[in-house]
Coordinates of C-alpha atoms in Angstrom, one line a residue:
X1 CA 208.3 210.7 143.9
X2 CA 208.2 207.7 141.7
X3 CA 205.4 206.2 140.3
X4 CA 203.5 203.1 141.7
X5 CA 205.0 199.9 140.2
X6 CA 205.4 201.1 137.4
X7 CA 207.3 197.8 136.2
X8 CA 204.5 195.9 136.5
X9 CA 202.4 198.0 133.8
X10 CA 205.0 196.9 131.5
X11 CA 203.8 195.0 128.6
X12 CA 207.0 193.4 128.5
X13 CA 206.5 192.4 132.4
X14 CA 207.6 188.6 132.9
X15 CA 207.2 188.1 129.0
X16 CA 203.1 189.7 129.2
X17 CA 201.8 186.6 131.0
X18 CA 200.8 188.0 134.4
X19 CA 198.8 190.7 132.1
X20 CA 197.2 188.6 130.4
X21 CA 196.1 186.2 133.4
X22 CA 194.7 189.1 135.0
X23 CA 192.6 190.5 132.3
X24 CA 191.7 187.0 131.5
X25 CA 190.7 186.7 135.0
X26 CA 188.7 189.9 135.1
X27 CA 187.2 189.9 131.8
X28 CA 185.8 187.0 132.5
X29 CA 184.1 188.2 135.4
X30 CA 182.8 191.1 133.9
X31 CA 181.0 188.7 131.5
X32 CA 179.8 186.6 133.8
X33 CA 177.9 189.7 135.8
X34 CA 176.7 191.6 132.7
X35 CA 176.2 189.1 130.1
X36 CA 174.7 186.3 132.4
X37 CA 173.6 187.3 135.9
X38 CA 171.4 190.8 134.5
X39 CA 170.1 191.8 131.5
X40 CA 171.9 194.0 129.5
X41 CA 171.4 196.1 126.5
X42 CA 173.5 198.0 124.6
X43 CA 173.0 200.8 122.0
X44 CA 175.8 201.6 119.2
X45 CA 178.5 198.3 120.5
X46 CA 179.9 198.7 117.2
X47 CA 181.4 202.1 117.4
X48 CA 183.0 201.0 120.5
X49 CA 184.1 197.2 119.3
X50 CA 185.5 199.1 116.0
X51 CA 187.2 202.2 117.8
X52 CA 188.5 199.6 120.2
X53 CA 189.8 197.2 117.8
X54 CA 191.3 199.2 114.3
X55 CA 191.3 203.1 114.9
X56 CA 193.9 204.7 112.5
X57 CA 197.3 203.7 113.5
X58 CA 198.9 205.9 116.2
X59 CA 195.6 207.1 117.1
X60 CA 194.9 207.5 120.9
X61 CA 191.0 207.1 122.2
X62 CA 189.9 208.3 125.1
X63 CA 186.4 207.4 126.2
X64 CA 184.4 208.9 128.8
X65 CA 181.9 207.9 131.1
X66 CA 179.0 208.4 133.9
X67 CA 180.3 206.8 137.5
X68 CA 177.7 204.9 139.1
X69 CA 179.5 202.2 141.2
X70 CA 183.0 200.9 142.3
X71 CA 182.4 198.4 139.4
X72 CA 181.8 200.4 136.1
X73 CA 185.0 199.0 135.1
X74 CA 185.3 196.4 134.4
X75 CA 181.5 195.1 134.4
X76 CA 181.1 197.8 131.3
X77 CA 183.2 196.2 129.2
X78 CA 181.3 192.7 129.8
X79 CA 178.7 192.7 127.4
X80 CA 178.2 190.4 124.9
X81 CA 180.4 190.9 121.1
X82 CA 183.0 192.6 123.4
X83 CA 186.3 191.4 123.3
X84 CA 186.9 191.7 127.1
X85 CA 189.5 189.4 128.5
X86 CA 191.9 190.5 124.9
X87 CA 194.4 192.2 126.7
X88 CA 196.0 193.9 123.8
X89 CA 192.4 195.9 123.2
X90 CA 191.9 196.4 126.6
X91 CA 192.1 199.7 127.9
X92 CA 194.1 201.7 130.3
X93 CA 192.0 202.9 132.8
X94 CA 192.7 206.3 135.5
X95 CA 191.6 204.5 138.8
X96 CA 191.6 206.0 142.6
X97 CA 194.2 205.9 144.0
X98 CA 193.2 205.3 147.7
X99 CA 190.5 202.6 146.6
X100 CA 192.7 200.5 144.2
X101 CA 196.8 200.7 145.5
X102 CA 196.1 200.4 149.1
X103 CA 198.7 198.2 149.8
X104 CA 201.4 196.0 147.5
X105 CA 199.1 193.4 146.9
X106 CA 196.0 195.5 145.1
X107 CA 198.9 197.7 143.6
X108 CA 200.5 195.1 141.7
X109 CA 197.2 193.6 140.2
X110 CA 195.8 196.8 139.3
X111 CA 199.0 197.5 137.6
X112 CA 198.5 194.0 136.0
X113 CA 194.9 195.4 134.4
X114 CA 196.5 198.7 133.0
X115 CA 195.1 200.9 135.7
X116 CA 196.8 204.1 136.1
X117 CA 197.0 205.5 140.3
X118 CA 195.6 208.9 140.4
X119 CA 195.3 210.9 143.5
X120 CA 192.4 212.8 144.2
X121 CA 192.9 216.3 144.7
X122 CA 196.6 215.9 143.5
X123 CA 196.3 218.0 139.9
X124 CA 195.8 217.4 136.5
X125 CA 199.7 217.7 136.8
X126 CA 200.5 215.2 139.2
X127 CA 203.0 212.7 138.4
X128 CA 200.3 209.9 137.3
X129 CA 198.6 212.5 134.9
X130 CA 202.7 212.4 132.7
X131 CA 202.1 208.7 132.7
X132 CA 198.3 208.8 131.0
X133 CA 199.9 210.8 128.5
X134 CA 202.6 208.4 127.6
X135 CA 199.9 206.0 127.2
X136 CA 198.0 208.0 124.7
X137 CA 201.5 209.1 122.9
X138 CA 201.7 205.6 122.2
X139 CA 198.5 205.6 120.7
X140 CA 196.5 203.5 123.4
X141 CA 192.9 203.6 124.5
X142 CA 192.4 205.5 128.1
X143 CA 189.4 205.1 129.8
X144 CA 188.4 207.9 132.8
X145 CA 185.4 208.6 134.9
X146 CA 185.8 213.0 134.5
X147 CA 182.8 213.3 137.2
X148 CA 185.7 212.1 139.5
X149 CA 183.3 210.5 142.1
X150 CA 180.4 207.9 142.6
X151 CA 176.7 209.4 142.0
X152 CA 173.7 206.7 142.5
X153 CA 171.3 209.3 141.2
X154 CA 169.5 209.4 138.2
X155 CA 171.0 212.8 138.2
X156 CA 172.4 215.6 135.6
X157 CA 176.2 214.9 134.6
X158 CA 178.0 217.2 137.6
X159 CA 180.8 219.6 136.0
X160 CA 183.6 217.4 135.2
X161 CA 187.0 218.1 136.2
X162 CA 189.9 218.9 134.1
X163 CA 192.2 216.0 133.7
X164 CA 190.8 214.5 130.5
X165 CA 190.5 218.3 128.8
X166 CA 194.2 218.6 129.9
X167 CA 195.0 214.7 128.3
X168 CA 192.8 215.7 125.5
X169 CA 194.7 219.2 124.7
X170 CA 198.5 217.7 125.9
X171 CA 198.3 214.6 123.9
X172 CA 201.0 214.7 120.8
X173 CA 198.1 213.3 118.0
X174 CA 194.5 214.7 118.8
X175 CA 192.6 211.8 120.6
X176 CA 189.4 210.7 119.3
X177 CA 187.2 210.8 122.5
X178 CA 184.0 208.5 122.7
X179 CA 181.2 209.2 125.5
X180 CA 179.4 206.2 127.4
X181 CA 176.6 206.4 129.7
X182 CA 175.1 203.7 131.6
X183 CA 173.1 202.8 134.1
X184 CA 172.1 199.9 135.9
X185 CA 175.1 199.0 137.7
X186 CA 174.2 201.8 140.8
X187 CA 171.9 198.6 141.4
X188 CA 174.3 195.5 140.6
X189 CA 177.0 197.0 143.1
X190 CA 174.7 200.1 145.4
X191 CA 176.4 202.0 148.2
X192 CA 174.4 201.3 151.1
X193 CA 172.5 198.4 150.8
X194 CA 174.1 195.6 152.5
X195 CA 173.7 197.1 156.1
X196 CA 174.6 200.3 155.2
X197 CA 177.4 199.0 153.1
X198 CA 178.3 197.8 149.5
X199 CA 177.4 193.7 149.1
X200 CA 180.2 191.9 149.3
X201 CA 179.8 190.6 145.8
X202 CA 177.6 192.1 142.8
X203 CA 174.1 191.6 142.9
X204 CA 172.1 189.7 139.9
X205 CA 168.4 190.4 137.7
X206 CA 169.2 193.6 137.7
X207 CA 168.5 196.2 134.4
X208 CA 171.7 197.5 133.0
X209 CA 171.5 199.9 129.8
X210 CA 174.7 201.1 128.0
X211 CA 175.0 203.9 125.3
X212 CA 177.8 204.7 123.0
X213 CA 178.0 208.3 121.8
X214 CA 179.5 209.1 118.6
X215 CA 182.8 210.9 118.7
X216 CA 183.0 214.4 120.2
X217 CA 185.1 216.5 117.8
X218 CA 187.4 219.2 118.8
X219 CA 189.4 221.8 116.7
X220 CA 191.7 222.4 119.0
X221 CA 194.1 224.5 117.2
X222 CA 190.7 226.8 116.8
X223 CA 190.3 226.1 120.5
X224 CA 193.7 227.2 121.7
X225 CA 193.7 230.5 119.9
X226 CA 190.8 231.4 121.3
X227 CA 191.8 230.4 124.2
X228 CA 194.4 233.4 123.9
X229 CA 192.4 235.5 123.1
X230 CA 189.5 235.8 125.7
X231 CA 191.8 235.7 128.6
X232 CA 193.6 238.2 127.7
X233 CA 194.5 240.5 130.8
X234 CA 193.5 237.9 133.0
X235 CA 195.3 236.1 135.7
X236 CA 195.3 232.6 136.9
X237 CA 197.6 231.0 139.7
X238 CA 197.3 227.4 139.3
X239 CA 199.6 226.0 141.7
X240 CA 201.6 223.3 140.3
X241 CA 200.6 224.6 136.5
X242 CA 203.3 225.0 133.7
X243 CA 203.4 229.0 133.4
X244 CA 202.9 228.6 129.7
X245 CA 201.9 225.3 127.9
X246 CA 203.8 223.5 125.0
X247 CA 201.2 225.2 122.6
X248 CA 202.1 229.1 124.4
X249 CA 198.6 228.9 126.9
X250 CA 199.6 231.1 130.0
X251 CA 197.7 229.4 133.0
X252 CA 194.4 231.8 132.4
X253 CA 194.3 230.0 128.7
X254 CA 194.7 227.1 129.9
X255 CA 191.7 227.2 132.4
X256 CA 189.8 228.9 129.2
X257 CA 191.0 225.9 127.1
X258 CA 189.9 222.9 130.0
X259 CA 186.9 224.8 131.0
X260 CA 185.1 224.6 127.4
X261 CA 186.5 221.2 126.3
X262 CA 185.2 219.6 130.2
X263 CA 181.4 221.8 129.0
X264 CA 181.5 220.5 125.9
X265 CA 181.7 216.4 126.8
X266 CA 179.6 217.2 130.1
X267 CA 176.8 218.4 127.3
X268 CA 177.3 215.4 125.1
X269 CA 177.0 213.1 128.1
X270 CA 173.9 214.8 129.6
X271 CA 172.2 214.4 126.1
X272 CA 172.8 211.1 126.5
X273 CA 171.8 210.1 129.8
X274 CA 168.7 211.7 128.9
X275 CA 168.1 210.1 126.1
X276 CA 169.1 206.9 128.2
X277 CA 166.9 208.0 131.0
X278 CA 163.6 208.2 128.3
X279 CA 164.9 204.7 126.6
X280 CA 165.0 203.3 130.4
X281 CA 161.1 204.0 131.4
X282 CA 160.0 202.7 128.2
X283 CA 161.8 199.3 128.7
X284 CA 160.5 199.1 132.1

């Protein structure tokens, strides 16, 4: 099966002007809400602003963040000193695929603000994952939302699913990966508050805190030979899984590998929602 207008995530795409228009168009937007209409704060913008901006060349970043409404991106990226509607420093982003490519329309303009289709339940081998990873080949910035799902509660970080670990391990030069945590936007944009529904457009005086992490190092080489090692003997049938990865992982190692990079960024994140948690009820 092909992939979802994949034409129209071109940067080439009628000479780059539709791209731009878009992120223009939505950038904008996301200022509007989080700069203007609430009160934001964030903590450590410049770690982002630089990563975002002049990494080492050929460098991917992937960052990673809580999900707390339909609009984390793009109203995250709207804060002030960010360089939101620059759609060379924007990033790609893995998006649902049910939510955002309904229908031709919504396809072609999510294509137009680098969002990648992913289907839920489809694997972290699924035809969209290949085109993530091309992204990051080419040195890009990939957003992703590794809870997989929506969670209004001031609640622990839920175990994360494997699709970043697997972008993380699969990608040709070591990603740096950044965590974000926010909250605040479970109010701008909440599930069922508008007669048991989403408003129809964000809602304004609200709170919204954001924290950049610092990067989460990985020795993967390290990783992958222990990886070997401790599942040794066992068995694993991932359906749809390579039998053995580019780096010699059977599918057991693999899961080993996945496993303790997805524990490792769920424990960096739930340090930092706590700490945004405390940082919260003392600004209140």
């Amino acid at each position: 099966m092909g992939r979802t207008m994949a034409w129209a995530a071109r940067s080439d795409h009628l000479g780059g002007i539709p791209r731009k228009l878009v992120i223009m168009g939505v950038g904008s937007f996301a200022k509007v809400v989080t700069s203007l209409l609430n009160s934001t704060s964030v903590q450590n913008p410049e770690t982002l602003i630089r990563l975002a901006r002049s990494r080492p060349q050929g460098v991917p970043l992937i960052t990673v963040g809580n999900h707390m409404s339909t609009m984390d991106d793009p109203l995250m990226w709207g804060f002030k000193g960010f360089p939101t509607t620059d759609a060379r420093v924007q990033r790609w982003v893995l998006a649902a695929e049910d939510i955002c490519f309904r229908n031709s329309m919504l396809s072609y303009l999510f294509r137009l603000g680098k969002c990648i289709p992913i289907k839920r339940g489809g694997g972290i081998y699924q035809e969209h994952m290949e085109e993530a990873l091309e992204r990051l080949s080419d040195g890009a910035w990939l957003h992703t939302f590794p809870e997989g799902k929506i969670c209004q509660d001031d609640a622990p970080i839920r175990r994360l699913k494997w699709g970043t670990a697997s972008l993380i391990d699969r990608a040709p030069v070591t990603p740096i990966v950044l965590p974000i945590i926010h909250r605040g936007f479970e109010e701008v944009l909440p599930e069922k508050s508008f007669f048991g529904r989403r408003p129809p457009v964000p809602l304004w005086n609200k709170d919204i805190r954001i924290i950049v992490g610092e990067p989460i190092e990985f020795d993967l080489p390290q990783l992958r030979q222990t990886a070997i090692s401790m599942s040794r003997g066992q068995s694993f049938d991932g359906v749809g899984w390579p039998t053995t990865s580019r780096h010699g992982l059977n599918q057991a190692a693999q899961r080993w590998l996945y496993t303790t990079i997805s524990d490792k960024i769920r424990t960096v994140m739930e340090d930092l929602r706590g700490f945004g948690s405390t940082l919260f009820k003392l600004k209140v």
